JSON list of C-alpha atoms in Angstrom, two decimals:
[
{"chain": "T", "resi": 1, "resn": "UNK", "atom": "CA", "xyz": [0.00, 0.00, 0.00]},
{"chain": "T", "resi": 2, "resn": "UNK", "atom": "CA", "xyz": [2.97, 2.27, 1.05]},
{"chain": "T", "resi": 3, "resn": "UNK", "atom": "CA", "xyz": [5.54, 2.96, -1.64]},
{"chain": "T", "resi": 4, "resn": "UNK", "atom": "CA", "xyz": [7.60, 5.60, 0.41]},
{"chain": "T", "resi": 5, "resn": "UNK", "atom": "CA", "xyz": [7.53, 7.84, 3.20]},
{"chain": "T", "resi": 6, "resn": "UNK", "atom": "CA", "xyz": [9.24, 11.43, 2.60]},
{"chain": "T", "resi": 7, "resn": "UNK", "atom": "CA", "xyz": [8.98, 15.25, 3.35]},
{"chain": "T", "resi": 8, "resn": "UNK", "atom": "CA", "xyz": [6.28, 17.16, 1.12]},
{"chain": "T", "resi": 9, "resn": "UNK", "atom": "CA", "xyz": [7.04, 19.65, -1.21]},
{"chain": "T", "resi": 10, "resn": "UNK", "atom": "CA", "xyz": [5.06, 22.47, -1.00]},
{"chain": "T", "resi": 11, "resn": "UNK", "atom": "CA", "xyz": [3.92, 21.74, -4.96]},
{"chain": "T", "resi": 12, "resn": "UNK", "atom": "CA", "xyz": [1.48, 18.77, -3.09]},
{"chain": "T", "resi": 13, "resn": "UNK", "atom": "CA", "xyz": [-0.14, 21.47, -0.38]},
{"chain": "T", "resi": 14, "resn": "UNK", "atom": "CA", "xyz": [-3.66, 20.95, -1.86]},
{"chain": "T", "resi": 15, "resn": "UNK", "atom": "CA", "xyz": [-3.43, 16.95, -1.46]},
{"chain": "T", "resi": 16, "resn": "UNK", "atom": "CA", "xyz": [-2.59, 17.22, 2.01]},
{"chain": "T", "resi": 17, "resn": "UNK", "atom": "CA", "xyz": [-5.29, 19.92, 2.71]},
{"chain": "T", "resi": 18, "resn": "UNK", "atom": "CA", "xyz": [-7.83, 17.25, 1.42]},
{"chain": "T", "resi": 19, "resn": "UNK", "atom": "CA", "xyz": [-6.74, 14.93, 3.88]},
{"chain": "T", "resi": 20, "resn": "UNK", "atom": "CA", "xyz": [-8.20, 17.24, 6.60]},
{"chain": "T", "resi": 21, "resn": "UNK", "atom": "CA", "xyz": [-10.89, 19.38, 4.85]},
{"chain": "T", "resi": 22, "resn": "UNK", "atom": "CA", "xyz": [-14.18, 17.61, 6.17]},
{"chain": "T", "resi": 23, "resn": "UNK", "atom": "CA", "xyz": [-11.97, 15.90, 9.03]},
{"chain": "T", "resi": 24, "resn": "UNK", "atom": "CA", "xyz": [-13.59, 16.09, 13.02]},
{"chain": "T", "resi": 25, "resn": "UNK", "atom": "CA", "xyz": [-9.91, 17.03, 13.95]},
{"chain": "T", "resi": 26, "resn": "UNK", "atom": "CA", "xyz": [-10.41, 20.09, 11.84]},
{"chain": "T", "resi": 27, "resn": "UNK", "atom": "CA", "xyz": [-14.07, 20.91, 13.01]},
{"chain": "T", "resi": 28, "resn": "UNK", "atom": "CA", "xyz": [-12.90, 20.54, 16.49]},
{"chain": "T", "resi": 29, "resn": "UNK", "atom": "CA", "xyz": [-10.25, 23.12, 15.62]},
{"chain": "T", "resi": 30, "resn": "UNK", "atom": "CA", "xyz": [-12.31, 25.30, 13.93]},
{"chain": "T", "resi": 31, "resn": "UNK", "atom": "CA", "xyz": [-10.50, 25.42, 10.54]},
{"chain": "T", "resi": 32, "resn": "UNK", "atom": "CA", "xyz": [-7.22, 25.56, 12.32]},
{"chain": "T", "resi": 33, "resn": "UNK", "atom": "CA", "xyz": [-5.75, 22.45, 11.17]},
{"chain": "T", "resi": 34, "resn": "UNK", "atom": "CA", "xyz": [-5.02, 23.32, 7.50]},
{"chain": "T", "resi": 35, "resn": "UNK", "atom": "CA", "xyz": [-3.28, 26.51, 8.31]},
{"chain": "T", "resi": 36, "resn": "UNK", "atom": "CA", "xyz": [-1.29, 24.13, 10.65]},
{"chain": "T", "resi": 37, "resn": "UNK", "atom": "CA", "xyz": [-0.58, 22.06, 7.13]},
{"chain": "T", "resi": 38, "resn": "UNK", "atom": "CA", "xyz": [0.30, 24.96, 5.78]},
{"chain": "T", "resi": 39, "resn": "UNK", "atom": "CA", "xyz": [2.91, 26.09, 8.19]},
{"chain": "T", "resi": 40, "resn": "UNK", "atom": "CA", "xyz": [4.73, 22.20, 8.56]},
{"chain": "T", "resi": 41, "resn": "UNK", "atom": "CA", "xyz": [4.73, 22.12, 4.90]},
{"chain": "T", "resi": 42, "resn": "UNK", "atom": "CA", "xyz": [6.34, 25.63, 4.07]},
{"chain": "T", "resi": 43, "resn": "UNK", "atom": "CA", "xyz": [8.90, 24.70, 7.02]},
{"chain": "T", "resi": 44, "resn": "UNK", "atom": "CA", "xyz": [9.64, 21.32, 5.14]},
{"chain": "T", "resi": 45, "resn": "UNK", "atom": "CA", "xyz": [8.62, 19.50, 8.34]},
{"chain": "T", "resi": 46, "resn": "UNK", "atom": "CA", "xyz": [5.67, 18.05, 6.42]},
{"chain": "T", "resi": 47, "resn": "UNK", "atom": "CA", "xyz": [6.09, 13.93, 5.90]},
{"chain": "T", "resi": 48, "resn": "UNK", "atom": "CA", "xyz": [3.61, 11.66, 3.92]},
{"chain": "T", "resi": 49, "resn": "UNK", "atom": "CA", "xyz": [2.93, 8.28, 3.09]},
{"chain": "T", "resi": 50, "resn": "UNK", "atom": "CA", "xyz": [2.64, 7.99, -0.08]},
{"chain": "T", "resi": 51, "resn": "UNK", "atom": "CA", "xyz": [0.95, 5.01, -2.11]},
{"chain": "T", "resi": 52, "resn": "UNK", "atom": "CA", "xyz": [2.17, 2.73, -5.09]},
{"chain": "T", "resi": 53, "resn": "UNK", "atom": "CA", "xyz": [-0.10, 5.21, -7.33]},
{"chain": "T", "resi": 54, "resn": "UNK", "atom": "CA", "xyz": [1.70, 8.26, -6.08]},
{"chain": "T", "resi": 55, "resn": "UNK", "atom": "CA", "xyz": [-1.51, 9.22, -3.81]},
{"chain": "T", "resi": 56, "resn": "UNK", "atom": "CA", "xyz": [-0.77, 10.90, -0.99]},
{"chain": "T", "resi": 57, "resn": "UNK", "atom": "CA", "xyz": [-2.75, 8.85, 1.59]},
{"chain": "T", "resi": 58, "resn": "UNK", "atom": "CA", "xyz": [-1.20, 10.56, 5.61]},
{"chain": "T", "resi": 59, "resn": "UNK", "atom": "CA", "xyz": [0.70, 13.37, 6.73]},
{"chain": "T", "resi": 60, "resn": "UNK", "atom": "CA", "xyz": [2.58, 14.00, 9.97]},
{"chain": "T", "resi": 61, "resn": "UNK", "atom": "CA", "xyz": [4.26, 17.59, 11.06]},
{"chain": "T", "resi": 62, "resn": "UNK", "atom": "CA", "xyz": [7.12, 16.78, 12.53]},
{"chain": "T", "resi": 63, "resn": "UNK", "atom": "CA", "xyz": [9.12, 19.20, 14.75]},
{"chain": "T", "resi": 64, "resn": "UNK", "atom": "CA", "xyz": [12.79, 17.86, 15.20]},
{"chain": "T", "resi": 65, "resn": "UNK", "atom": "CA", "xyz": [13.24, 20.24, 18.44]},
{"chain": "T", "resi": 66, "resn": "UNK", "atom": "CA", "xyz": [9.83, 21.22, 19.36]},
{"chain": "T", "resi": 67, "resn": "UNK", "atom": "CA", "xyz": [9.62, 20.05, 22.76]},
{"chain": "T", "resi": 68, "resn": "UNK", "atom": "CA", "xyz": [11.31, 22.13, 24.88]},
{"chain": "T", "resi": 69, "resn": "UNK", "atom": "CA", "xyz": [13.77, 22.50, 22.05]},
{"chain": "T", "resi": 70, "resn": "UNK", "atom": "CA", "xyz": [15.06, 19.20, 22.50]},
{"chain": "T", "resi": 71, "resn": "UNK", "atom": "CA", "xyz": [13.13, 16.44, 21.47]},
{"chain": "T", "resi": 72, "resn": "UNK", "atom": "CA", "xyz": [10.48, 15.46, 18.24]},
{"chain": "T", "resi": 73, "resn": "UNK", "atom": "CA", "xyz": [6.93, 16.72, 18.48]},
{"chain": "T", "resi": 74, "resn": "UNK", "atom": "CA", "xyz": [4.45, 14.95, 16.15]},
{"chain": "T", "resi": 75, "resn": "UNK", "atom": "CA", "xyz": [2.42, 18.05, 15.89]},
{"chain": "T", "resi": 76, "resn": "UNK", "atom": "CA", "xyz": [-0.23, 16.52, 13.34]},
{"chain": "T", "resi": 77, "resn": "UNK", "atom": "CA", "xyz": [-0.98, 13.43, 11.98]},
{"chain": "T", "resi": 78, "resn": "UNK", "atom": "CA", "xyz": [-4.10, 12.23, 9.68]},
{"chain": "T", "resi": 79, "resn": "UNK", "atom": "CA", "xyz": [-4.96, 9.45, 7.61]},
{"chain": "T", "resi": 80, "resn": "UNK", "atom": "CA", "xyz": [-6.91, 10.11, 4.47]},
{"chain": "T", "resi": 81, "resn": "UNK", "atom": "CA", "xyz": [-10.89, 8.79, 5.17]},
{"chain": "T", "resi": 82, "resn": "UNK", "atom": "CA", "xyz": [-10.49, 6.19, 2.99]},
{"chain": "T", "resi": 83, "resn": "UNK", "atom": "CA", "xyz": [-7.82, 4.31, 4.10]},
{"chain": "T", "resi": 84, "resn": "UNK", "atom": "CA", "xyz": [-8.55, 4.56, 8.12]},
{"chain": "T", "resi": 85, "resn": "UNK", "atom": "CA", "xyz": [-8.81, 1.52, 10.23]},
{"chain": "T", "resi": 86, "resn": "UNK", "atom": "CA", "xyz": [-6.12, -0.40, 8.02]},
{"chain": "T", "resi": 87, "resn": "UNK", "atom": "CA", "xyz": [-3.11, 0.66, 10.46]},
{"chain": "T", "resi": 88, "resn": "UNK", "atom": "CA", "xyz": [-1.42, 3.71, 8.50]},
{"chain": "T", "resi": 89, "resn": "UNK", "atom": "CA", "xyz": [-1.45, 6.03, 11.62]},
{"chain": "T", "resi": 90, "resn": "UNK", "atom": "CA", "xyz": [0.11, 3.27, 14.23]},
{"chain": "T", "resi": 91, "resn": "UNK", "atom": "CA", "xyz": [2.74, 3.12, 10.86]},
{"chain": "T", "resi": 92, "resn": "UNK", "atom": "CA", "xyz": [3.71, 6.44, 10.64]},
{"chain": "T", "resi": 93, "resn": "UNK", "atom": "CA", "xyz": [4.01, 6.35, 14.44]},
{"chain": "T", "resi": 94, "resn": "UNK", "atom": "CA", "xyz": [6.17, 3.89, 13.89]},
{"chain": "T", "resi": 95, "resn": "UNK", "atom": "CA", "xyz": [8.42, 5.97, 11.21]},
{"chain": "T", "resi": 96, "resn": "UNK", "atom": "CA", "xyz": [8.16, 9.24, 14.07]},
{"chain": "T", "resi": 97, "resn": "UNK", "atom": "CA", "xyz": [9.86, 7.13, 16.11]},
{"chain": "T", "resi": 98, "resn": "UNK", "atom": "CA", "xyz": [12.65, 5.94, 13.87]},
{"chain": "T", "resi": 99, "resn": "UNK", "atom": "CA", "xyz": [13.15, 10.09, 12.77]},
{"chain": "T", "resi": 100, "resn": "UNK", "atom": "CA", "xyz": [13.65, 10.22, 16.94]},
{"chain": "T", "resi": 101, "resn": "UNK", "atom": "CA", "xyz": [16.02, 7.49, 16.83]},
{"chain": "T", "resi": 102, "resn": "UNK", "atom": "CA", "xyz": [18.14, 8.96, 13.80]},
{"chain": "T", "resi": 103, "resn": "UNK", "atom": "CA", "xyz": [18.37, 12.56, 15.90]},
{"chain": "T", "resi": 104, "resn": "UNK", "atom": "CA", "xyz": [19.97, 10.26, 18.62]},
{"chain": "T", "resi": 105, "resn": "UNK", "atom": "CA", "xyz": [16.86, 11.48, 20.64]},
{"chain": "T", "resi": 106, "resn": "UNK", "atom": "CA", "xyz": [15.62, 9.49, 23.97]},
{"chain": "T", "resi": 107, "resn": "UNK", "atom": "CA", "xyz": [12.02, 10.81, 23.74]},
{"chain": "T", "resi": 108, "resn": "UNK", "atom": "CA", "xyz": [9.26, 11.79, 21.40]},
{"chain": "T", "resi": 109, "resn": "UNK", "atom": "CA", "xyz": [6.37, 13.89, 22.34]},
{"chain": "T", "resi": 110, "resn": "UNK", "atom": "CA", "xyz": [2.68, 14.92, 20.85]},
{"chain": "T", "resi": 111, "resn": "UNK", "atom": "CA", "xyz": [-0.55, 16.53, 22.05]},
{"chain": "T", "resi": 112, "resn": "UNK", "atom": "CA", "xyz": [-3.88, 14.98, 21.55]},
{"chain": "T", "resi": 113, "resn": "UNK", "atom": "CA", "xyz": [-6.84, 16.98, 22.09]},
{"chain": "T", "resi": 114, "resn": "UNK", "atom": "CA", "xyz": [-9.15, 15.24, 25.29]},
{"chain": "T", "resi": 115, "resn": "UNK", "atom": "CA", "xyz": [-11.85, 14.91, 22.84]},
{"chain": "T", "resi": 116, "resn": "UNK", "atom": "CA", "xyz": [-10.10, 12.60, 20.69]},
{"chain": "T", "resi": 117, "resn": "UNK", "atom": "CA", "xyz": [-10.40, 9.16, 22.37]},
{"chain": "T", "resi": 118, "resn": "UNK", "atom": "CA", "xyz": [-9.27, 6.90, 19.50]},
{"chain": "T", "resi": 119, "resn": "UNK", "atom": "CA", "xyz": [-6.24, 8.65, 18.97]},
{"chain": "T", "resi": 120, "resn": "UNK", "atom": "CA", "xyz": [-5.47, 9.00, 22.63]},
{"chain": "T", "resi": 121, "resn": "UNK", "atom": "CA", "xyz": [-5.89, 5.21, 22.79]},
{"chain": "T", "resi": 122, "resn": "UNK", "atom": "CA", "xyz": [-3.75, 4.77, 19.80]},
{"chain": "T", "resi": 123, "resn": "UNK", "atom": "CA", "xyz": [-0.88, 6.44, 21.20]},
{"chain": "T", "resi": 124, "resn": "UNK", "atom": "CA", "xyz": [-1.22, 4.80, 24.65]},
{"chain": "T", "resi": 125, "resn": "UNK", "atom": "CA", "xyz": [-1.36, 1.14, 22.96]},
{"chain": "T", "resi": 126, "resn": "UNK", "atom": "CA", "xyz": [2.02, 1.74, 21.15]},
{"chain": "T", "resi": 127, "resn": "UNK", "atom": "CA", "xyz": [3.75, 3.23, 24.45]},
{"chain": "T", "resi": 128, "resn": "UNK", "atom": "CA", "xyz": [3.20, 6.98, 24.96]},
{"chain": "T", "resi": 129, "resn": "UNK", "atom": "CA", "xyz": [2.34, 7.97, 28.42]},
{"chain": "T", "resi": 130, "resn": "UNK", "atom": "CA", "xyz": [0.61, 10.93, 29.68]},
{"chain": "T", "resi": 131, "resn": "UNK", "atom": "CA", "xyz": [2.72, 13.53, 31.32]},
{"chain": "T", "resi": 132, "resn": "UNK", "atom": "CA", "xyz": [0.39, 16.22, 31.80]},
{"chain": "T", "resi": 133, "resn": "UNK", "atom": "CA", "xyz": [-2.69, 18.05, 30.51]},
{"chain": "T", "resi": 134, "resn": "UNK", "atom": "CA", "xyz": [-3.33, 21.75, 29.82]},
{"chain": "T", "resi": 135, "resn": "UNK", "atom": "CA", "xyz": [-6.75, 23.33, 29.73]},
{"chain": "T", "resi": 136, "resn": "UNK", "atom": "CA", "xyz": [-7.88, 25.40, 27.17]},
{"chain": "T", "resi": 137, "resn": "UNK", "atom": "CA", "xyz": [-4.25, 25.01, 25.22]},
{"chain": "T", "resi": 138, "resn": "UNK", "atom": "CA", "xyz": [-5.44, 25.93, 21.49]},
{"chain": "T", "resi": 139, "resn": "UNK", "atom": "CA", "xyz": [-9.40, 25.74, 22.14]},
{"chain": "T", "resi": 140, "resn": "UNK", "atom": "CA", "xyz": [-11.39, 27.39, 25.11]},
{"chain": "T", "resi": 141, "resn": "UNK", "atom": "CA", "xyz": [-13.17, 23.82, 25.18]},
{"chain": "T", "resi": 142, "resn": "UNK", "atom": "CA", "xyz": [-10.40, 21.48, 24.62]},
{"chain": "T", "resi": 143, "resn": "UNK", "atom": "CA", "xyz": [-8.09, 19.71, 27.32]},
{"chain": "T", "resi": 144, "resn": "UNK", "atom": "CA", "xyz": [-4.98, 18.95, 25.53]},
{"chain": "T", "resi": 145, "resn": "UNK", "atom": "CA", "xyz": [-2.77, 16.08, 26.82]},
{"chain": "T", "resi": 146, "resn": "UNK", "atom": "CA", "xyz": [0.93, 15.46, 26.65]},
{"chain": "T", "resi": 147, "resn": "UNK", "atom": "CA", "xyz": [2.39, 12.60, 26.13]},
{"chain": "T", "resi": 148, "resn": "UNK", "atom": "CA", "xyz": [5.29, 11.38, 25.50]},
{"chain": "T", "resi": 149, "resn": "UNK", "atom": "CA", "xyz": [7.46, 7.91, 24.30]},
{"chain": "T", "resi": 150, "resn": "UNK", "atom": "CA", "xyz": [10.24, 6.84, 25.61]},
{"chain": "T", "resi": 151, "resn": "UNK", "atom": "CA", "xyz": [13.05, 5.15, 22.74]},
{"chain": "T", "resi": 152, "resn": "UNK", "atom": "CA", "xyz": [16.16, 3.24, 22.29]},
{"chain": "T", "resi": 153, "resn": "UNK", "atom": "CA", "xyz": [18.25, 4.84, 20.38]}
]
């Protein structure tokens, strides 16, 4: 299904936009998300999966110091509708924490909005623990937790 996982050149912004267009993570957000595409792609922090075809089918922003300036934060990650439920998102975890293990990095780190129970799940089931929780981080309504994985490098 996966030919290749690589950084996004801006010239593929609309693809990934698609991804998140009619997405809950977006309509929790209010509309948020795809300006956060914007900004990982135009920093070349963008990465996507993309299929045998060529179709990009999941993004992640990755931010190489963006915890505390020292360790990875996943900052987004979505799988396009279509392909859900087949295991893309517990891959690209997988490829976050190989990126982690390349920048000779201990830990990894992401956010997931309290709202988001799958994805909270997700994270939990392939070793990320919460560290903490902050109120009202991006959203007046919206818990966000922190978690974060610890690696061998």
């Amino acid at each position: 299904m996966i030919s290749e996982v690589k950084k996004i050149p801006t010239s593929r912004l609309e693809e990934c936009l698609a991804i998140f267009k009619d997405d809950e993570l977006n309509k929790a957000y209010n509309g948020q998300v795809l300006d956060w595409v914007k900004t990982g792609i135009r920093k070349n922090e963008l990465w996507g999966a993309i299929s045998q075809s060529g179709e990009i089918i999941a993004v992640m922003w990755i931010e190489e110091n963006g915890f505390f300036h020292e360790y990875p934060y996943l900052a987004l990650i979505g799988v396009k509708k279509e392909y859900q439920g087949q295991g893309l998102g517990s891959f690209l975890l997988r490829v976050y924490e190989a990126i982690g293990r390349s920048l000779n990095k201990s830990k990894i780190t992401l956010m997931v909005g309290d709202f988001n129970y799958r994805a909270k799940e997700l994270y939990e089931s392939v070793g990320y623990k919460e560290i903490g929780k902050v109120e009202s981080a991006y959203m007046p309504t919206i818990a966000e937790y922190i978690m974060m994985k610890k690696i061998d490098n």
